[in-house]
Structures are given as structure tokens and as C-alpha cells.
Amino acid sequence: MPAAERNLVDCLYSVIRKKSSPPFVQRPHLFGAVQSRIRDVQRGKSVVFPVLLQKRCWSTDQSRRKTPNQSRRETHFQKFDDGATSRSASAPLGKQQLLSLIVEKLDRIERSLDNGEFPNFASDLKESIRSWDGRAALPELDALRKAYSEQGERGLNGQLQYLRDRYIANKSLSKSDFIDQKKIADLRFPTQWYPKTQEIQRSLHLHVGPTNSGKTYHALKRLEQAESGIYASPLRLLAHEVYMRLNANGTPCHLVTGDERMTTNENATMTSCTVEMVPINKSVDVAVIDEIQMIGCRSRGWAWTQALLGLSAKELHLCGEERTVPLIRELAALMGERLEVHYYKRLSPLKLMPSSLKGNLENIQKGDCIVVFSKKGIHEMKKAIEKRTRKRVAIIYGDLPPETRSQQARLFNEPDNDYDFLVASDAIGMGLNLSIKRVIFESTLKSNGTYLEKIGDHQIKQIGGRAGRYRAGALIKDDGVSQHTAHDATPGDVGLVTSLHTVDFTTVIKGMQNEPTPVMTAGLFPTSEIISRFAAYFPPETPFSYILSRIDEISLMHPRFHKCDIKDHVRIADILEPVKNLTVNDRLIFCASPVDVRSYAGRQICRVFADCVANSSGGALLDIKELNLDILDQKAGSSPSYQAELEILHKALTLYLWLGYRFPGVFHTQEMALYVKELVRERIQEALAKSPQGSGQARGRGQQVSALKTGQNSPAGDLVNGEIQNVSVAANLLALPPQAGVAGSAHQVDNMPSLKYLPVEVSRIKALEGTA
């Protein structure tokens, strides 16, 4: 799709659903014209959009710009950011205009550099560009063009920063250093990274089939029969459900996620974990890796590759989509291991509806799920449906805490309440058992962070496959989590799939009927040991973001692997650049942490936490002023802005707990963080429910937060010397004991000190008093 037309589609889709916006009021025929043109764009045709609507789109996009308070500069984060906006906020430039823009920026860089610090960088690059005749190759210019085409001026700024850092770093490197760096960056043989796994002969089993075919169920049955095992999940929610299932069936199991540790028995031989937390060096009988098709993900695929290549299991069961079969066969041959493929068919029928809902919300029915790909759109759709139907709507999206997503799913699944509808993002594609009768796509375009793009056929199949789930007998546990077992299941109704608007219906049809593109490569990311060895060749003042970018640039790959996206790692590295006294290992840990790099608040709290690690102090929860704990003292509201503040705080607390397991000597008030995190989660649930009773309860919990700061007693617990002694809010609060003498040190998961586990049924008082 041409860049100009793609920019227009980005903006048009933000207003096309609102017929009341000014262009449609003044010229109603534009709505149908725009729908027709977007359909042509999706088919690959070249179109021209009405000028009036183009002007409206640009003004709409400009209105989204941040307020002065929100757009504070982070000079270390975008060294050359001279007010550049994202690509969608400005018209695309031609070749000569882009060259002029690059030269202009180089002039500014040249003026900003100290006269004594490599002043020739900008002038040399400018001279190369000005003398370029268009025939000879100029790699620097090609890289700048690519960065601009992908991310606009923001990408151009980042690439210029990288070129300058490379210019400076190369001054201190010899020819032999370059040769050694290339040897370290040779990633063509990742199977050799796990010598312990190569010592055993594993048996690989690949369970493939569509959504709701029972493939994971059969793999888990084999896991339950083993003496020891591991379940690797793409989501914390799934890991928690398997943890509850195994314990309910009498098989003691640990739960290990990035920010949580649980168990019912310290001698348990089973572990349910998120895929990033897989214990590579642990020998087990059976291991199950769920959603193996995510091995092809451009951001997280490395975790599935690491689990596949590194798990020391006699039997390794992989569950996922059929499009992964050719790749897994090749990888098994590469490892010299035997592979057995098990095929499954869907347990309940799934059909396409003959037409869309034609944009009419009055056509929705009880049990419908409307899929929306933006958080703002989800809240707007919820409000519109509730206003139109006078029924309650449950919502699910990625930024909600996992427990809140489970609670919203239970509200929707319960047949005897007012929650007749569900509005959700693609987060429903995995991890939740939902009683959906129809999946309705509000749109088939989703933002990739820079512009809107059409979702893939495999995404349409996975999300659409949530309709008509094979109903199972529910096993309700004491924490409210419902488990489903296939052996007592009965067939549910036929699942139906359609779109809300006619403009998206053709895409949905093709997505459901077409065979998804096979997964051709597995994601790969250099290990921390490789990056540490690579970083040792550079001077200490070299920006860590440059080191990551450089190893990504020169690394060699096997044809069956791809380099995972390092964009977020680079952004986090830039955020941490002003923080001194951080080791390479410290920076690597932060780059892998769940930092919300998209928001100013997320970047700010990341830097504050990094300062705590650098200074080996200041990590007590109540000492961190940037945490907006005061919001819990406010009256509970239901506005999206209030809920967004709670979600930001929840993410910050999750990051605090995540770092607390890696730097236990710094972030030592984990008990309190767990407690406050539970308060935030409950407040989010009440904001979603918007009940008068919920507001009253929230005010009571807000007083508890004030009590934490003042040291007074609170309704839920007693505070003694800053520690909570009695907590009844959280269901399973288990704390990692403070580690003496490790202040400021970083611990990898494999080297974590052993924990003293407590049964879930035991009172949390013992855990919080330190007897754990």
C-alpha cells in the first residue's frame, strides 16, 4: 500500500465510525465513499480520498498531540528530537525532501557537538550525501531511508543517533576487534548454546489443530502422569490456571512468573511458568510448551526458541497451530531428535454468518463478543452498547490485570446476570475459557505502533475460533478460578463469526477460509553472556543502546531463524543512559523487564527504579514518590482516565515485584507491594462495575493506603515498622524472604536462592511475619 494512502487510512479509521463528525454532517455521502475507498485500498488498488476528509483527518490527528506537561523532553532518550512528530502527523516526503531533511538535521547535530568531540561526524556524512550520484551504494543513506519509511522522523532521529554512536565507538576499535566482534555475533548455531540438552535424547511430540480442538488438554494429561514436569505458558493467566488444575488433582506444583512465585508444597516436582521463565537447566520427565506458533513472533519468539532448544525433558510436548509443522520438523532434524505429530479436529462447529451486522448495534445478541483493537475503542463500544441495550458489558484487554480479566470472563460466562455482551481486544485469542456464541470484528485493522495494518489470516482464525467453545464441566476452586475438563464435556452451540461493518466482512471471510501462512523461521535473541562479551570491546561511556543495535546489525543468522525485534530494548537502554553505576548485567535485566515504554509515566518509573539499583538503596515502596499511591485515597470513579491511572500504577507495581526477584536487596518491601497491587486490582474491577457499593468500599481501602504511609492501623491489616502483619485482601500472598547481604546484586532466575514455600491454605500472617 502506498505510504500516502496508508497514512490516510490510519486517520480515516479514527473517524469513519463516527457519522456525526463534521465531514459526515456537512456531506453525508462521504461516509459511503470513504468506506468504498478503504475497501479498494485493502485490495491493493490506488485511490484518491476527498480533500475535505483529508483536511479533517490531519486536524483530527493534530488534536491528539500531547499537552505541554505530557511532552517533556528526555534529551538522553531522543538526542536529536527537534520537535519531530510521528509519521501519521505529517505528509510523507519525496526523495529530495528527505535528503534535505537529513542534511538539516546533520547541521543541527554538528552545531550541538562539542568542537573538541569528533566534529567531523556530521560534516563527513553530509559531504557523502551531497556528493552521492544515485548510482553507487550508500549504506548510511539506505538505513536512514528505511528508518524514515518505518517510523517517520522518530525513526530518522534514532538512526542518526546510531550512526553518530558508531562513528565515536569505531575510533577506539582495531581491525582485530572488529573480527572478534563478528565471531561473537555469529548466531547461526543456537543449538550449541544448550550443551546439557544435547546430552540427552529427547522425544518430541507436536500437537496441532485449530482453536478448541483439545490439543493442549491431551498434552496436559500426559504431564499429569509424569513424576516431574514443566508447563510453559504464553500468559501468566494460563500458567496460573494450570497451577490450580494440577494442585486440585493432587499433583503439587510451583507457579513461577516474572513477578510472582507460588506453591503448595516445597517438594513439588511440577512447575507451571510463563515461557520466558522456563528453567533451562532443570531435568524433568515431561515438558509442555503451549502456543508454539508464537515461535515466529517478531518480539517474543526467542522465548519459545529457547524453551524448545534448551528444555532438558525426556518428553517435550508442543501445542499449537498446524502451520508450525514444517518448521518444527526442520528444527527437530537440526537437533537430531525424533518428532511425532498429532493432529486434532475442532470439537464444535464454527461457521461464517452470511453477512455483517451492517453497523447496527441493535443486531447484537446475548453471548456476542465484539472485538476492538484499541483500548479507547473498547471503552467507547462498551458505553454505546450499554446505552443502546440497557444491559451490562464485560470488557477484556491486555492492560487489565490478569485477575481482572478472569473476573470479567466469569461475569460474561455466568448466564444468570446482566452481563450479556463482551467487548474485547485480541487478548481473548488465548488464555480464557469464554462462552461466546458469536465473534464480531469491529474492524480488521490494528495499529502496529506506527500505522494501522490489516490483521493476518491466522489472527482472524484464532480470534474467530473463540466462538462456540466446546463446553466443559466447570470445576470451581476456592479462589474462584474455573477449570474445564474435556472428559465430561458436552457439545456447545455452533460458533458464528462476522464483522460489525460491511467494509470488513470480505477480510473476515478470506481470513476464515484461507490457509494461514506457514511459520517459516524461529525467533532468536543473543543470550546475556553473548551480549556481555560483545560489550566488553567498547569503552565504558559507549551507550548501551548502541551496543544492542550494533550486535543486531552484524549478527549472522541460520536461514531457519530470525532476529527478534530489539526496539523496546533499545528504548529502555536509552531511558537508562543517564543512570550511572549500572553494570552491563543490570542494564540487560532492565531491558528484559516489563517496562511500559509507550507512556511517560512508565519511562519515568523505570528510571527511578534504575537509580535505586545504581545507588543500592531507596527501594522501599513508600520512599518512591513517583508511584501515585494517592489515587487510592480518592473516591472511586469510572472514567477511562481514572482507570488508566490505576492501570499505570498496577504496571509500576508489577515492575517493582519483577525487579524485586532480581534485586531483592534493593526492592525489599515486596509484601507491601503485593498488598497495594491487590488494592489497585480491586479498584480497577470496581471502576469497571461502576456500582455505588464499589465506590464506598474503595474509599475504605483508600484509607488503608493512608494508613500505610502514616503507620496507623487499617481495616485490612496492622502496620508495624512499615511491614504489614495481617492481610486478608489478597487470596494467595506469598512473599520472597529478604536476602541478606545482596543489596544491589542481580540474580538470574536459574541462580535464585531457594524459597521456603507455604501451603496456600495457611494464613498469610506467617508469610508476612517472616516465618516463610
mmCIF file with all atom_site columns, N, CA and C in Angstrom, residues 194-200 202 228-230 278-287 306-316 337:
data_model
loop_
_atom_site.group_PDB
_atom_site.id
_atom_site.type_symbol
_atom_site.label_atom_id
_atom_site.label_alt_id
_atom_site.label_comp_id
_atom_site.label_asym_id
_atom_site.label_entity_id
_atom_site.label_seq_id
_atom_site.pdbx_PDB_ins_code
_atom_site.Cartn_x
_atom_site.Cartn_y
_atom_site.Cartn_z
_atom_site.occupancy
_atom_site.B_iso_or_equiv
_atom_site.pdbx_formal_charge
_atom_site.auth_seq_id
_atom_site.auth_comp_id
_atom_site.auth_asym_id
_atom_site.auth_atom_id
_atom_site.pdbx_PDB_model_num
ATOM 1  N N  . TYR A 1 194 ? 23.076 -24.855 24.375 1.00 0.00 ? 194 TYR A N  1
ATOM 2  C CA . TYR A 1 194 ? 22.487 -25.640 25.465 1.00 0.00 ? 194 TYR A CA 1
ATOM 3  C C  . TYR A 1 194 ? 23.135 -27.028 25.494 1.00 0.00 ? 194 TYR A C  1
ATOM 4  N N  . PRO A 1 195 ? 24.377 -27.133 25.955 1.00 0.00 ? 195 PRO A N  1
ATOM 5  C CA . PRO A 1 195 ? 25.097 -28.425 25.919 1.00 0.00 ? 195 PRO A CA 1
ATOM 6  C C  . PRO A 1 195 ? 24.438 -29.492 26.783 1.00 0.00 ? 195 PRO A C  1
ATOM 7  N N  . LYS A 1 196 ? 23.798 -29.102 27.900 1.00 0.00 ? 196 LYS A N  1
ATOM 8  C CA . LYS A 1 196 ? 23.168 -30.105 28.764 1.00 0.00 ? 196 LYS A CA 1
ATOM 9  C C  . LYS A 1 196 ? 22.016 -30.797 28.047 1.00 0.00 ? 196 LYS A C  1
ATOM 10 N N  . THR A 1 197 ? 21.272 -30.052 27.242 1.00 0.00 ? 197 THR A N  1
ATOM 11 C CA . THR A 1 197 ? 20.163 -30.644 26.496 1.00 0.00 ? 197 THR A CA 1
ATOM 12 C C  . THR A 1 197 ? 20.674 -31.611 25.443 1.00 0.00 ? 197 THR A C  1
ATOM 13 N N  . GLN A 1 198 ? 21.833 -31.301 24.859 1.00 0.00 ? 198 GLN A N  1
ATOM 14 C CA . GLN A 1 198 ? 22.387 -32.169 23.824 1.00 0.00 ? 198 GLN A CA 1
ATOM 15 C C  . GLN A 1 198 ? 22.845 -33.519 24.383 1.00 0.00 ? 198 GLN A C  1
ATOM 16 N N  . GLU A 1 199 ? 23.015 -33.594 25.697 1.00 0.00 ? 199 GLU A N  1
ATOM 17 C CA . GLU A 1 199 ? 23.486 -34.837 26.303 1.00 0.00 ? 199 GLU A CA 1
ATOM 18 C C  . GLU A 1 199 ? 22.386 -35.886 26.408 1.00 0.00 ? 199 GLU A C  1
ATOM 19 N N  . ILE A 1 200 ? 21.114 -35.469 26.301 1.00 0.00 ? 200 ILE A N  1
ATOM 20 C CA . ILE A 1 200 ? 20.012 -36.423 26.426 1.00 0.00 ? 200 ILE A CA 1
ATOM 21 C C  . ILE A 1 200 ? 19.294 -36.556 25.086 1.00 0.00 ? 200 ILE A C  1
ATOM 22 N N  . ARG A 1 202 ? 15.921 -36.583 23.495 1.00 0.00 ? 202 ARG A N  1
ATOM 23 C CA . ARG A 1 202 ? 14.546 -36.216 23.796 1.00 0.00 ? 202 ARG A CA 1
ATOM 24 C C  . ARG A 1 202 ? 13.586 -36.789 22.754 1.00 0.00 ? 202 ARG A C  1
ATOM 25 N N  . SER A 1 228 ? 7.765  -35.744 37.161 1.00 0.00 ? 228 SER A N  1
ATOM 26 C CA . SER A 1 228 ? 8.233  -34.358 37.206 1.00 0.00 ? 228 SER A CA 1
ATOM 27 C C  . SER A 1 228 ? 7.968  -33.708 35.854 1.00 0.00 ? 228 SER A C  1
ATOM 28 N N  . GLY A 1 229 ? 7.741  -32.423 35.876 1.00 0.00 ? 229 GLY A N  1
ATOM 29 C CA . GLY A 1 229 ? 7.441  -31.775 34.603 1.00 0.00 ? 229 GLY A CA 1
ATOM 30 C C  . GLY A 1 229 ? 7.364  -30.267 34.688 1.00 0.00 ? 229 GLY A C  1
ATOM 31 N N  . ILE A 1 230 ? 7.225  -29.657 33.498 1.00 0.00 ? 230 ILE A N  1
ATOM 32 C CA . ILE A 1 230 ? 7.156  -28.199 33.358 1.00 0.00 ? 230 ILE A CA 1
ATOM 33 C C  . ILE A 1 230 ? 6.069  -27.872 32.342 1.00 0.00 ? 230 ILE A C  1
ATOM 34 N N  . VAL A 1 278 ? 11.131 -20.239 31.856 1.00 0.00 ? 278 VAL A N  1
ATOM 35 C CA . VAL A 1 278 ? 11.420 -21.677 31.809 1.00 0.00 ? 278 VAL A CA 1
ATOM 36 C C  . VAL A 1 278 ? 12.799 -21.961 32.412 1.00 0.00 ? 278 VAL A C  1
ATOM 37 N N  . PRO A 1 279 ? 12.875 -22.881 33.381 1.00 0.00 ? 279 PRO A N  1
ATOM 38 C CA . PRO A 1 279 ? 14.175 -23.257 33.955 1.00 0.00 ? 279 PRO A CA 1
ATOM 39 C C  . PRO A 1 279 ? 14.937 -24.184 33.016 1.00 0.00 ? 279 PRO A C  1
ATOM 40 N N  . ILE A 1 280 ? 15.837 -23.630 32.255 1.00 0.00 ? 280 ILE A N  1
ATOM 41 C CA . ILE A 1 280 ? 16.520 -24.366 31.192 1.00 0.00 ? 280 ILE A CA 1
ATOM 42 C C  . ILE A 1 280 ? 17.324 -25.546 31.729 1.00 0.00 ? 280 ILE A C  1
ATOM 43 N N  . ASN A 1 281 ? 18.007 -25.378 32.849 1.00 0.00 ? 281 ASN A N  1
ATOM 44 C CA . ASN A 1 281 ? 18.937 -26.398 33.337 1.00 0.00 ? 281 ASN A CA 1
ATOM 45 C C  . ASN A 1 281 ? 18.284 -27.438 34.241 1.00 0.00 ? 281 ASN A C  1
ATOM 46 N N  . LYS A 1 282 ? 16.970 -27.428 34.361 1.00 0.00 ? 282 LYS A N  1
ATOM 47 C CA . LYS A 1 282 ? 16.274 -28.364 35.235 1.00 0.00 ? 282 LYS A CA 1
ATOM 48 C C  . LYS A 1 282 ? 15.858 -29.610 34.455 1.00 0.00 ? 282 LYS A C  1
ATOM 49 N N  . SER A 1 283 ? 16.270 -30.770 34.908 1.00 0.00 ? 283 SER A N  1
ATOM 50 C CA . SER A 1 283 ? 15.935 -32.029 34.240 1.00 0.00 ? 283 SER A CA 1
ATOM 51 C C  . SER A 1 283 ? 14.566 -32.518 34.720 1.00 0.00 ? 283 SER A C  1
ATOM 52 N N  . VAL A 1 284 ? 13.665 -32.817 33.781 1.00 0.00 ? 284 VAL A N  1
ATOM 53 C CA . VAL A 1 284 ? 12.321 -33.304 34.101 1.00 0.00 ? 284 VAL A CA 1
ATOM 54 C C  . VAL A 1 284 ? 11.957 -34.429 33.142 1.00 0.00 ? 284 VAL A C  1
ATOM 55 N N  . ASP A 1 285 ? 10.859 -35.115 33.484 1.00 0.00 ? 285 ASP A N  1
ATOM 56 C CA . ASP A 1 285 ? 10.391 -36.197 32.619 1.00 0.00 ? 285 ASP A CA 1
ATOM 57 C C  . ASP A 1 285 ? 9.608  -35.671 31.425 1.00 0.00 ? 285 ASP A C  1
ATOM 58 N N  . VAL A 1 286 ? 8.670  -34.741 31.683 1.00 0.00 ? 286 VAL A N  1
ATOM 59 C CA . VAL A 1 286 ? 7.785  -34.239 30.628 1.00 0.00 ? 286 VAL A CA 1
ATOM 60 C C  . VAL A 1 286 ? 7.720  -32.711 30.706 1.00 0.00 ? 286 VAL A C  1
ATOM 61 N N  . ALA A 1 287 ? 7.756  -32.057 29.561 1.00 0.00 ? 287 ALA A N  1
ATOM 62 C CA . ALA A 1 287 ? 7.566  -30.604 29.485 1.00 0.00 ? 287 ALA A CA 1
ATOM 63 C C  . ALA A 1 287 ? 6.558  -30.309 28.382 1.00 0.00 ? 287 ALA A C  1
ATOM 64 N N  . GLN A 1 306 ? 14.101 -20.637 22.830 1.00 0.00 ? 306 GLN A N  1
ATOM 65 C CA . GLN A 1 306 ? 14.924 -21.011 23.983 1.00 0.00 ? 306 GLN A CA 1
ATOM 66 C C  . GLN A 1 306 ? 14.347 -22.226 24.691 1.00 0.00 ? 306 GLN A C  1
ATOM 67 N N  . ALA A 1 307 ? 13.014 -22.244 24.866 1.00 0.00 ? 307 ALA A N  1
ATOM 68 C CA . ALA A 1 307 ? 12.385 -23.387 25.546 1.00 0.00 ? 307 ALA A CA 1
ATOM 69 C C  . ALA A 1 307 ? 12.505 -24.661 24.706 1.00 0.00 ? 307 ALA A C  1
ATOM 70 N N  . LEU A 1 308 ? 12.293 -24.539 23.395 1.00 0.00 ? 308 LEU A N  1
ATOM 71 C CA . LEU A 1 308 ? 12.367 -25.704 22.513 1.00 0.00 ? 308 LEU A CA 1
ATOM 72 C C  . LEU A 1 308 ? 13.779 -26.282 22.469 1.00 0.00 ? 308 LEU A C  1
ATOM 73 N N  . LEU A 1 309 ? 14.772 -25.419 22.352 1.00 0.00 ? 309 LEU A N  1
ATOM 74 C CA . LEU A 1 309 ? 16.152 -25.893 22.222 1.00 0.00 ? 309 LEU A CA 1
ATOM 75 C C  . LEU A 1 309 ? 16.778 -26.263 23.556 1.00 0.00 ? 309 LEU A C  1
ATOM 76 N N  . GLY A 1 310 ? 16.313 -25.635 24.646 1.00 0.00 ? 310 GLY A N  1
ATOM 77 C CA . GLY A 1 310 ? 17.028 -25.754 25.909 1.00 0.00 ? 310 GLY A CA 1
ATOM 78 C C  . GLY A 1 310 ? 16.401 -26.585 26.996 1.00 0.00 ? 310 GLY A C  1
ATOM 79 N N  . LEU A 1 311 ? 15.112 -26.932 26.897 1.00 0.00 ? 311 LEU A N  1
ATOM 80 C CA . LEU A 1 311 ? 14.480 -27.691 27.970 1.00 0.00 ? 311 LEU A CA 1
ATOM 81 C C  . LEU A 1 311 ? 15.053 -29.109 28.069 1.00 0.00 ? 311 LEU A C  1
ATOM 82 N N  . SER A 1 312 ? 15.481 -29.484 29.255 1.00 0.00 ? 312 SER A N  1
ATOM 83 C CA . SER A 1 312 ? 16.049 -30.818 29.483 1.00 0.00 ? 312 SER A CA 1
ATOM 84 C C  . SER A 1 312 ? 14.939 -31.765 29.920 1.00 0.00 ? 312 SER A C  1
ATOM 85 N N  . ALA A 1 313 ? 14.107 -32.165 28.979 1.00 0.00 ? 313 ALA A N  1
ATOM 86 C CA . ALA A 1 313 ? 12.973 -33.044 29.263 1.00 0.00 ? 313 ALA A CA 1
ATOM 87 C C  . ALA A 1 313 ? 13.073 -34.295 28.400 1.00 0.00 ? 313 ALA A C  1
ATOM 88 N N  . LYS A 1 314 ? 12.764 -35.448 28.990 1.00 0.00 ? 314 LYS A N  1
ATOM 89 C CA . LYS A 1 314 ? 12.782 -36.681 28.216 1.00 0.00 ? 314 LYS A CA 1
ATOM 90 C C  . LYS A 1 314 ? 11.699 -36.659 27.134 1.00 0.00 ? 314 LYS A C  1
ATOM 91 N N  . GLU A 1 315 ? 10.528 -36.108 27.485 1.00 0.00 ? 315 GLU A N  1
ATOM 92 C CA . GLU A 1 315 ? 9.439  -35.927 26.528 1.00 0.00 ? 315 GLU A CA 1
ATOM 93 C C  . GLU A 1 315 ? 9.109  -34.439 26.452 1.00 0.00 ? 315 GLU A C  1
ATOM 94 N N  . LEU A 1 316 ? 9.095  -33.891 25.260 1.00 0.00 ? 316 LEU A N  1
ATOM 95 C CA . LEU A 1 316 ? 8.763  -32.483 25.071 1.00 0.00 ? 316 LEU A CA 1
ATOM 96 C C  . LEU A 1 316 ? 7.526  -32.390 24.182 1.00 0.00 ? 316 LEU A C  1
ATOM 97 N N  . GLU A 1 337 ? 16.690 -35.049 16.651 1.00 0.00 ? 337 GLU A N  1
ATOM 98 C CA . GLU A 1 337 ? 15.707 -35.659 17.541 1.00 0.00 ? 337 GLU A CA 1
ATOM 99 C C  . GLU A 1 337 ? 14.485 -36.126 16.768 1.00 0.00 ? 337 GLU A C  1
#
